[in-house]
PDB file of C-alpha atoms in Angstrom:
ATOM      1  CA  MET A   1      -0.027  -0.030   0.003  1.00  0.00           C
ATOM      2  CA  LYS A   2       1.440   3.380  -1.040  1.00  0.00           C
ATOM      3  CA  TYR A   3       0.976   6.134   1.487  1.00  0.00           C
ATOM      4  CA  ARG A   4       2.306   9.551   2.190  1.00  0.00           C
ATOM      5  CA  GLN A   5       3.855  10.918   5.429  1.00  0.00           C
ATOM      6  CA  ILE A   6       3.616  14.682   6.371  1.00  0.00           C
ATOM      7  CA  GLY A   7       4.477  16.692   9.219  1.00  0.00           C
ATOM      8  CA  SER A   8       6.862  16.005  12.046  1.00  0.00           C
ATOM      9  CA  ALA A   9       9.680  13.410  11.754  1.00  0.00           C
ATOM     10  CA  ALA A  10      10.353  13.371  15.614  1.00  0.00           C
ATOM     11  CA  VAL A  11      10.459   9.826  16.750  1.00  0.00           C
ATOM     12  CA  ASP A  12       8.124  10.630  19.659  1.00  0.00           C
ATOM     13  CA  ALA A  13       5.644  12.596  17.766  1.00  0.00           C
ATOM     14  CA  PRO A  14       2.007  11.206  17.788  1.00  0.00           C
ATOM     15  CA  THR A  15       1.109   9.585  14.474  1.00  0.00           C
ATOM     16  CA  VAL A  16      -2.396  10.465  12.812  1.00  0.00           C
ATOM     17  CA  ILE A  17      -3.764   8.184  10.110  1.00  0.00           C
ATOM     18  CA  LEU A  18      -6.488   9.870   7.834  1.00  0.00           C
ATOM     19  CA  SER A  19      -8.981   7.684   5.904  1.00  0.00           C
ATOM     20  CA  ALA A  20     -11.248   8.970   3.281  1.00  0.00           C
ATOM     21  CA  GLY A  21     -14.916   7.961   2.472  1.00  0.00           C
ATOM     22  CA  LEU A  22     -16.383   6.100  -0.481  1.00  0.00           C
ATOM     23  CA  GLY A  23     -14.070   8.304  -2.936  1.00  0.00           C
ATOM     24  CA  GLY A  24     -11.277   6.799  -1.196  1.00  0.00           C
ATOM     25  CA  LEU A  25      -8.684   9.632  -2.037  1.00  0.00           C
ATOM     26  CA  GLY A  26      -6.350  10.855   0.732  1.00  0.00           C
ATOM     27  CA  GLN A  27      -6.444  14.359  -1.027  1.00  0.00           C
ATOM     28  CA  PHE A  28      -9.875  14.729   0.625  1.00  0.00           C
ATOM     29  CA  TRP A  29      -7.907  15.661   3.739  1.00  0.00           C
ATOM     30  CA  GLN A  30      -6.060  18.523   2.117  1.00  0.00           C
ATOM     31  CA  PRO A  31      -7.906  21.146   4.360  1.00  0.00           C
ATOM     32  CA  GLN A  32      -6.611  19.396   7.544  1.00  0.00           C
ATOM     33  CA  LEU A  33      -3.005  18.693   6.683  1.00  0.00           C
ATOM     34  CA  ASP A  34      -1.465  22.211   7.442  1.00  0.00           C
ATOM     35  CA  GLU A  35      -2.890  22.031  10.819  1.00  0.00           C
ATOM     36  CA  LEU A  36      -2.379  18.496  11.782  1.00  0.00           C
ATOM     37  CA  SER A  37       1.308  18.667  10.553  1.00  0.00           C
ATOM     38  CA  LYS A  38       2.168  21.288  12.882  1.00  0.00           C
ATOM     39  CA  ALA A  39       2.321  18.871  15.850  1.00  0.00           C
ATOM     40  CA  PHE A  40       1.913  15.321  14.559  1.00  0.00           C
ATOM     41  CA  ARG A  41       3.184  12.814  12.170  1.00  0.00           C
ATOM     42  CA  VAL A  42       0.472  12.539   9.606  1.00  0.00           C
ATOM     43  CA  LEU A  43       0.042   9.438   7.315  1.00  0.00           C
ATOM     44  CA  VAL A  44      -2.543   9.659   4.439  1.00  0.00           C
ATOM     45  CA  TYR A  45      -3.334   7.150   1.841  1.00  0.00           C
ATOM     46  CA  ASP A  46      -5.545   6.311  -1.130  1.00  0.00           C
ATOM     47  CA  HIS A  47      -7.847   3.274  -0.387  1.00  0.00           C
ATOM     48  CA  ARG A  48      -7.063   0.037  -2.036  1.00  0.00           C
ATOM     49  CA  GLY A  49      -8.869   0.110  -5.372  1.00  0.00           C
ATOM     50  CA  THR A  50      -8.588   3.938  -5.766  1.00  0.00           C
ATOM     51  CA  GLY A  51      -5.974   6.417  -6.763  1.00  0.00           C
ATOM     52  CA  GLU A  52      -2.306   5.584  -6.128  1.00  0.00           C
ATOM     53  CA  ASN A  53      -3.573   2.115  -4.925  1.00  0.00           C
ATOM     54  CA  ALA A  54      -5.707   1.350  -7.953  1.00  0.00           C
ATOM     55  CA  GLU A  55      -6.201  -2.348  -8.365  1.00  0.00           C
ATOM     56  CA  VAL A  56      -9.209  -4.890  -8.856  1.00  0.00           C
ATOM     57  CA  LEU A  57     -10.678  -5.572  -5.570  1.00  0.00           C
ATOM     58  CA  PRO A  58     -11.605  -9.295  -4.503  1.00  0.00           C
ATOM     59  CA  THR A  59     -14.962 -10.492  -3.905  1.00  0.00           C
ATOM     60  CA  PRO A  60     -16.286 -10.614  -1.352  1.00  0.00           C
ATOM     61  CA  TYR A  61     -14.809  -7.341  -0.228  1.00  0.00           C
ATOM     62  CA  THR A  62     -15.260  -6.145   3.492  1.00  0.00           C
ATOM     63  CA  ILE A  63     -14.389  -3.479   5.879  1.00  0.00           C
ATOM     64  CA  ASP A  64     -11.956  -5.697   7.620  1.00  0.00           C
ATOM     65  CA  HIS A  65     -10.112  -5.835   4.315  1.00  0.00           C
ATOM     66  CA  MET A  66      -9.728  -2.113   4.560  1.00  0.00           C
ATOM     67  CA  ALA A  67      -8.790  -2.178   8.246  1.00  0.00           C
ATOM     68  CA  ASP A  68      -6.003  -4.871   7.146  1.00  0.00           C
ATOM     69  CA  ASP A  69      -4.407  -2.086   4.813  1.00  0.00           C
ATOM     70  CA  VAL A  70      -4.387   0.397   7.581  1.00  0.00           C
ATOM     71  CA  GLU A  71      -2.412  -2.160   9.733  1.00  0.00           C
ATOM     72  CA  ALA A  72      -0.067  -2.882   6.871  1.00  0.00           C
ATOM     73  CA  ILE A  73       0.553   0.789   6.556  1.00  0.00           C
ATOM     74  CA  ALA A  74       1.214   1.090  10.328  1.00  0.00           C
ATOM     75  CA  GLU A  75       3.800  -1.609  10.079  1.00  0.00           C
ATOM     76  CA  ALA A  76       5.429  -0.372   6.872  1.00  0.00           C
ATOM     77  CA  SER A  77       5.963   3.125   8.444  1.00  0.00           C
ATOM     78  CA  GLY A  78       7.266   1.816  11.721  1.00  0.00           C
ATOM     79  CA  THR A  79       4.302   3.094  13.547  1.00  0.00           C
ATOM     80  CA  ARG A  80       3.469   1.450  17.021  1.00  0.00           C
ATOM     81  CA  THR A  81       0.226   3.321  17.866  1.00  0.00           C
ATOM     82  CA  TYR A  82      -1.767   5.801  16.096  1.00  0.00           C
ATOM     83  CA  HIS A  83      -4.746   8.143  16.259  1.00  0.00           C
ATOM     84  CA  PHE A  84      -7.286   7.399  13.586  1.00  0.00           C
ATOM     85  CA  VAL A  85      -9.536   9.798  11.701  1.00  0.00           C
ATOM     86  CA  GLY A  86     -12.221   8.476   9.196  1.00  0.00           C
ATOM     87  CA  HIS A  87     -14.800  10.054   7.286  1.00  0.00           C
ATOM     88  CA  ALA A  88     -18.032   8.200   6.510  1.00  0.00           C
ATOM     89  CA  LEU A  89     -16.656   4.860   5.218  1.00  0.00           C
ATOM     90  CA  GLY A  90     -13.496   5.521   6.515  1.00  0.00           C
ATOM     91  CA  GLY A  91     -15.026   5.777  10.075  1.00  0.00           C
ATOM     92  CA  LEU A  92     -16.296   2.206   9.637  1.00  0.00           C
ATOM     93  CA  VAL A  93     -12.679   1.173   9.033  1.00  0.00           C
ATOM     94  CA  GLY A  94     -11.712   3.074  12.364  1.00  0.00           C
ATOM     95  CA  LEU A  95     -14.540   1.148  14.096  1.00  0.00           C
ATOM     96  CA  ALA A  96     -13.147  -2.263  12.725  1.00  0.00           C
ATOM     97  CA  LEU A  97      -9.706  -1.311  13.851  1.00  0.00           C
ATOM     98  CA  SER A  98     -10.749  -0.229  17.277  1.00  0.00           C
ATOM     99  CA  ARG A  99     -12.607  -3.442  18.123  1.00  0.00           C
ATOM    100  CA  ARG A 100      -9.645  -5.934  17.205  1.00  0.00           C
ATOM    101  CA  GLN A 101      -7.637  -7.324  20.087  1.00  0.00           C
ATOM    102  CA  ARG A 102      -4.394  -5.669  20.459  1.00  0.00           C
ATOM    103  CA  SER A 103      -5.217  -2.783  18.339  1.00  0.00           C
ATOM    104  CA  GLN A 104      -2.818  -0.078  17.876  1.00  0.00           C
ATOM    105  CA  CYS A 105      -5.336   2.462  17.438  1.00  0.00           C
ATOM    106  CA  VAL A 106      -5.385   4.811  20.529  1.00  0.00           C
ATOM    107  CA  SER A 107      -7.983   7.275  19.691  1.00  0.00           C
ATOM    108  CA  LEU A 108     -10.638   7.510  16.945  1.00  0.00           C
ATOM    109  CA  CYS A 109     -12.371  10.284  15.294  1.00  0.00           C
ATOM    110  CA  LEU A 110     -15.667   9.389  13.309  1.00  0.00           C
ATOM    111  CA  VAL A 111     -16.864  12.130  10.880  1.00  0.00           C
ATOM    112  CA  ASN A 112     -20.221  11.876   9.791  1.00  0.00           C
ATOM    113  CA  SER A 113     -20.217   8.230  10.210  1.00  0.00           C
ATOM    114  CA  TRP A 114     -22.276   5.356  11.567  1.00  0.00           C
ATOM    115  CA  ALA A 115     -22.562   2.066  13.486  1.00  0.00           C
ATOM    116  CA  SER A 116     -24.984   0.513  11.105  1.00  0.00           C
ATOM    117  CA  LEU A 117     -26.473   1.739   7.817  1.00  0.00           C
ATOM    118  CA  ASP A 118     -29.437   4.385   8.111  1.00  0.00           C
ATOM    119  CA  THR A 119     -32.392   3.935   5.771  1.00  0.00           C
ATOM    120  CA  GLN A 120     -31.629   7.475   4.321  1.00  0.00           C
ATOM    121  CA  THR A 121     -28.054   6.561   3.551  1.00  0.00           C
ATOM    122  CA  ALA A 122     -29.111   3.316   2.088  1.00  0.00           C
ATOM    123  CA  ARG A 123     -31.651   5.380  -0.198  1.00  0.00           C
ATOM    124  CA  CYS A 124     -28.828   7.636  -1.389  1.00  0.00           C
ATOM    125  CA  PHE A 125     -26.643   4.898  -2.225  1.00  0.00           C
ATOM    126  CA  ASP A 126     -29.450   3.252  -4.218  1.00  0.00           C
ATOM    127  CA  MET A 127     -29.975   6.289  -6.304  1.00  0.00           C
ATOM    128  CA  ARG A 128     -26.266   6.958  -6.850  1.00  0.00           C
ATOM    129  CA  LEU A 129     -25.715   3.354  -7.993  1.00  0.00           C
ATOM    130  CA  ALA A 130     -28.912   3.528 -10.185  1.00  0.00           C
ATOM    131  CA  LEU A 131     -27.218   6.534 -11.973  1.00  0.00           C
ATOM    132  CA  LEU A 132     -24.053   4.675 -12.374  1.00  0.00           C
ATOM    133  CA  ASP A 133     -25.821   1.679 -14.009  1.00  0.00           C
ATOM    134  CA  HIS A 134     -28.392   3.246 -16.063  1.00  0.00           C
ATOM    135  CA  VAL A 135     -26.891   6.606 -16.920  1.00  0.00           C
ATOM    136  CA  GLY A 136     -23.044   6.147 -16.559  1.00  0.00           C
ATOM    137  CA  VAL A 137     -19.861   7.197 -14.815  1.00  0.00           C
ATOM    138  CA  GLU A 138     -20.199  10.947 -15.707  1.00  0.00           C
ATOM    139  CA  ALA A 139     -23.663  11.109 -14.366  1.00  0.00           C
ATOM    140  CA  TYR A 140     -22.699   9.239 -10.966  1.00  0.00           C
ATOM    141  CA  VAL A 141     -19.691  11.724 -10.664  1.00  0.00           C
ATOM    142  CA  LYS A 142     -21.645  14.931 -11.540  1.00  0.00           C
ATOM    143  CA  ALA A 143     -24.183  13.885  -8.972  1.00  0.00           C
ATOM    144  CA  GLN A 144     -21.563  13.364  -6.153  1.00  0.00           C
ATOM    145  CA  PRO A 145     -21.226  17.168  -5.158  1.00  0.00           C
ATOM    146  CA  LEU A 146     -24.995  17.118  -4.464  1.00  0.00           C
ATOM    147  CA  PHE A 147     -24.446  14.729  -1.626  1.00  0.00           C
ATOM    148  CA  LEU A 148     -21.153  16.273  -0.260  1.00  0.00           C
ATOM    149  CA  TYR A 149     -21.637  20.024  -0.170  1.00  0.00           C
ATOM    150  CA  PRO A 150     -24.250  22.503   0.707  1.00  0.00           C
ATOM    151  CA  ALA A 151     -26.093  24.195  -2.233  1.00  0.00           C
ATOM    152  CA  VAL A 152     -24.818  27.716  -1.410  1.00  0.00           C
ATOM    153  CA  TRP A 153     -21.169  26.741  -1.142  1.00  0.00           C
ATOM    154  CA  SER A 154     -21.391  24.733  -4.305  1.00  0.00           C
ATOM    155  CA  SER A 155     -22.847  27.762  -6.098  1.00  0.00           C
ATOM    156  CA  VAL A 156     -20.094  30.075  -4.670  1.00  0.00           C
ATOM    157  CA  ASN A 157     -17.495  27.629  -5.621  1.00  0.00           C
ATOM    158  CA  ALA A 158     -18.666  26.573  -8.855  1.00  0.00           C
ATOM    159  CA  GLU A 159     -15.389  26.463 -10.787  1.00  0.00           C
ATOM    160  CA  ARG A 160     -13.872  24.534  -8.078  1.00  0.00           C
ATOM    161  CA  VAL A 161     -16.841  21.842  -8.000  1.00  0.00           C
ATOM    162  CA  GLU A 162     -16.549  21.606 -11.903  1.00  0.00           C
ATOM    163  CA  LYS A 163     -12.715  20.907 -11.746  1.00  0.00           C
ATOM    164  CA  GLU A 164     -13.394  18.278  -8.998  1.00  0.00           C
ATOM    165  CA  VAL A 165     -16.043  16.610 -11.177  1.00  0.00           C
ATOM    166  CA  GLU A 166     -13.736  16.432 -14.199  1.00  0.00           C
ATOM    167  CA  HIS A 167     -10.863  15.002 -11.890  1.00  0.00           C
ATOM    168  CA  GLY A 168     -13.387  12.563 -10.551  1.00  0.00           C
ATOM    169  CA  VAL A 169     -14.424  11.189 -14.044  1.00  0.00           C
ATOM    170  CA  LEU A 170     -10.866  10.960 -15.145  1.00  0.00           C
ATOM    171  CA  GLY A 171      -9.957   9.127 -11.976  1.00  0.00           C
ATOM    172  CA  PHE A 172     -12.973   6.917 -11.425  1.00  0.00           C
ATOM    173  CA  GLN A 173     -12.232   3.976  -9.441  1.00  0.00           C
ATOM    174  CA  GLY A 174     -14.245   1.443 -11.607  1.00  0.00           C
ATOM    175  CA  ALA A 175     -17.723   0.426 -11.315  1.00  0.00           C
ATOM    176  CA  SER A 176     -16.812  -2.959 -10.098  1.00  0.00           C
ATOM    177  CA  ASN A 177     -14.714  -1.605  -7.323  1.00  0.00           C
ATOM    178  CA  LEU A 178     -17.295   1.078  -6.365  1.00  0.00           C
ATOM    179  CA  ARG A 179     -19.984  -1.665  -5.969  1.00  0.00           C
ATOM    180  CA  ALA A 180     -17.585  -3.739  -3.990  1.00  0.00           C
ATOM    181  CA  ARG A 181     -16.845  -0.890  -1.654  1.00  0.00           C
ATOM    182  CA  VAL A 182     -20.602  -0.015  -1.265  1.00  0.00           C
ATOM    183  CA  GLY A 183     -21.328  -3.805  -0.632  1.00  0.00           C
ATOM    184  CA  ALA A 184     -18.695  -3.719   2.128  1.00  0.00           C
ATOM    185  CA  LEU A 185     -20.219  -0.689   4.062  1.00  0.00           C
ATOM    186  CA  ARG A 186     -23.848  -2.112   3.529  1.00  0.00           C
ATOM    187  CA  ALA A 187     -22.775  -5.306   5.328  1.00  0.00           C
ATOM    188  CA  PHE A 188     -20.897  -3.699   8.303  1.00  0.00           C
ATOM    189  CA  ASP A 189     -22.611  -3.201  11.585  1.00  0.00           C
ATOM    190  CA  ALA A 190     -20.605  -2.406  14.629  1.00  0.00           C
ATOM    191  CA  SER A 191     -23.648  -1.701  16.918  1.00  0.00           C
ATOM    192  CA  VAL A 192     -23.224  -4.666  19.386  1.00  0.00           C
ATOM    193  CA  ASP A 193     -19.489  -3.842  19.738  1.00  0.00           C
ATOM    194  CA  LEU A 194     -19.585  -0.082  20.636  1.00  0.00           C
ATOM    195  CA  GLU A 195     -19.877  -0.423  24.357  1.00  0.00           C
ATOM    196  CA  ARG A 196     -16.570  -2.456  24.293  1.00  0.00           C
ATOM    197  CA  ILE A 197     -14.665   0.185  22.515  1.00  0.00           C
ATOM    198  CA  ALA A 198     -12.731   1.745  25.340  1.00  0.00           C
ATOM    199  CA  ILE A 199     -10.637   4.410  23.612  1.00  0.00           C
ATOM    200  CA  PRO A 200     -11.501   8.027  23.457  1.00  0.00           C
ATOM    201  CA  VAL A 201     -13.765   8.780  20.203  1.00  0.00           C
ATOM    202  CA  LEU A 202     -14.588  12.079  18.963  1.00  0.00           C
ATOM    203  CA  ILE A 203     -17.896  11.935  17.097  1.00  0.00           C
ATOM    204  CA  ALA A 204     -18.095  14.883  14.463  1.00  0.00           C
ATOM    205  CA  ALA A 205     -21.141  15.690  12.474  1.00  0.00           C
ATOM    206  CA  SER A 206     -22.826  18.481  10.553  1.00  0.00           C
ATOM    207  CA  LYS A 207     -26.619  18.874  11.065  1.00  0.00           C
ATOM    208  CA  ASP A 208     -27.233  19.569   7.346  1.00  0.00           C
ATOM    209  CA  ASP A 209     -25.640  16.443   5.951  1.00  0.00           C
ATOM    210  CA  ILE A 210     -28.340  15.010   3.695  1.00  0.00           C
ATOM    211  CA  LEU A 211     -26.386  11.694   3.080  1.00  0.00           C
ATOM    212  CA  VAL A 212     -25.888  10.645   6.718  1.00  0.00           C
ATOM    213  CA  PRO A 213     -28.398  11.939   9.401  1.00  0.00           C
ATOM    214  CA  PHE A 214     -26.603  13.508  12.337  1.00  0.00           C
ATOM    215  CA  THR A 215     -28.753  11.360  14.584  1.00  0.00           C
ATOM    216  CA  CYS A 216     -26.360   8.548  13.470  1.00  0.00           C
ATOM    217  CA  SER A 217     -23.667  10.394  15.380  1.00  0.00           C
ATOM    218  CA  GLU A 218     -25.676  10.948  18.296  1.00  0.00           C
ATOM    219  CA  THR A 219     -26.451   7.373  18.592  1.00  0.00           C
ATOM    220  CA  LEU A 220     -22.573   6.647  18.415  1.00  0.00           C
ATOM    221  CA  ALA A 221     -21.927   9.089  20.954  1.00  0.00           C
ATOM    222  CA  LYS A 222     -24.457   7.598  23.387  1.00  0.00           C
ATOM    223  CA  SER A 223     -23.155   4.082  22.763  1.00  0.00           C
ATOM    224  CA  LEU A 224     -19.613   4.637  22.922  1.00  0.00           C
ATOM    225  CA  PRO A 225     -18.132   4.654  26.649  1.00  0.00           C
ATOM    226  CA  ARG A 226     -15.826   7.409  25.848  1.00  0.00           C
ATOM    227  CA  GLY A 227     -17.640   8.998  22.955  1.00  0.00           C
ATOM    228  CA  ARG A 228     -17.651  12.853  22.752  1.00  0.00           C
ATOM    229  CA  LEU A 229     -20.103  14.476  20.268  1.00  0.00           C
ATOM    230  CA  TRP A 230     -19.107  17.608  18.108  1.00  0.00           C
ATOM    231  CA  ILE A 231     -21.722  19.088  15.880  1.00  0.00           C
ATOM    232  CA  ILE A 232     -21.556  21.896  13.485  1.00  0.00           C
ATOM    233  CA  PRO A 233     -24.815  23.417  12.059  1.00  0.00           C
ATOM    234  CA  HIS A 234     -23.719  23.781   8.519  1.00  0.00           C
ATOM    235  CA  GLY A 235     -21.333  22.323   6.180  1.00  0.00           C
ATOM    236  CA  GLY A 236     -22.734  19.232   4.492  1.00  0.00           C
ATOM    237  CA  HIS A 237     -21.511  15.719   4.320  1.00  0.00           C
ATOM    238  CA  ALA A 238     -17.984  17.235   3.608  1.00  0.00           C
ATOM    239  CA  PHE A 239     -17.986  19.846   6.160  1.00  0.00           C
ATOM    240  CA  THR A 240     -14.195  19.151   6.614  1.00  0.00           C
ATOM    241  CA  VAL A 241     -13.811  20.700   3.283  1.00  0.00           C
ATOM    242  CA  THR A 242     -16.480  23.421   3.390  1.00  0.00           C
ATOM    243  CA  GLU A 243     -16.085  24.268   7.110  1.00  0.00           C
ATOM    244  CA  PRO A 244     -12.402  23.100   7.948  1.00  0.00           C
ATOM    245  CA  SER A 245     -11.300  25.715  10.603  1.00  0.00           C
ATOM    246  CA  PRO A 246     -13.519  24.902  13.607  1.00  0.00           C
ATOM    247  CA  PHE A 247     -13.249  21.134  12.876  1.00  0.00           C
ATOM    248  CA  ASN A 248      -9.283  21.396  12.629  1.00  0.00           C
ATOM    249  CA  LEU A 249      -9.254  23.070  16.049  1.00  0.00           C
ATOM    250  CA  ALA A 250     -11.463  20.507  17.603  1.00  0.00           C
ATOM    251  CA  LEU A 251      -9.554  17.549  16.046  1.00  0.00           C
ATOM    252  CA  SER A 252      -6.110  18.938  16.977  1.00  0.00           C
ATOM    253  CA  SER A 253      -7.214  19.526  20.500  1.00  0.00           C
ATOM    254  CA  PHE A 254      -8.771  16.141  20.782  1.00  0.00           C
ATOM    255  CA  ILE A 255      -5.708  14.236  19.527  1.00  0.00           C
ATOM    256  CA  ALA A 256      -3.508  16.216  21.625  1.00  0.00           C
ATOM    257  CA  GLU A 257      -5.542  15.474  24.765  1.00  0.00           C
ATOM    258  CA  ALA A 258      -5.580  11.883  23.849  1.00  0.00           C
ATOM    259  CA  SER A 259      -1.863  11.833  23.287  1.00  0.00           C
ATOM    260  CA  ARG A 260      -1.162  12.769  26.886  1.00  0.00           C
ATOM    261  CA  GLU A 261      -2.968   9.757  28.158  1.00  0.00           C
TER     262      GLU A 261
END
């Protein structure tokens, strides 16, 4: 697995691993890198089957396969312990890692994620896959900003969104890989394991996320023994991109606090 290391090279610097959502690309975290790299050793990667790690995924494919890749990155980078930050699907990877015995994950941040798939999220994925199957890749990618960003932000940033769509079409992960990754997230359910996850967890959400209801984050916060809920009123599913400053501050403070334990 290819990955990038950014930030502190100090041996004793806490390590943060960033994991994107369904798109899979590490560049999703660009708005967080400057802030996190001031104090932490940051590892960022493209999920298997996407970007620099493009390949055909096995069938069946699971969230545990994705968690195995994170552990391989930790080993390859000489990382003994790490703080894991996952967006949506990436959050499921974090839950899978944190419930493993002898896990190296010492804290977790779940961004607009869930323990079990909500009916609203399932409906959105049904619609997106229908676009892919019946209209094509371009239609699928063009629809993606509708689920990620608030309408006003997309309007103000129209040129940026259009470039993102163009890049998304050119670098599309492939229909079979996308279906395998959606199938993995549909099958994942960590509900029964939450009470046994003893590490500190920051659960971050936006109230106007149309893909994942913020109530999923409220459920996580109530069920995780050391869950801490942080909610922003606006920003959409990708509020880490549209409203990065408050999140970056909250995340850096959380990791710094967890590192002192």
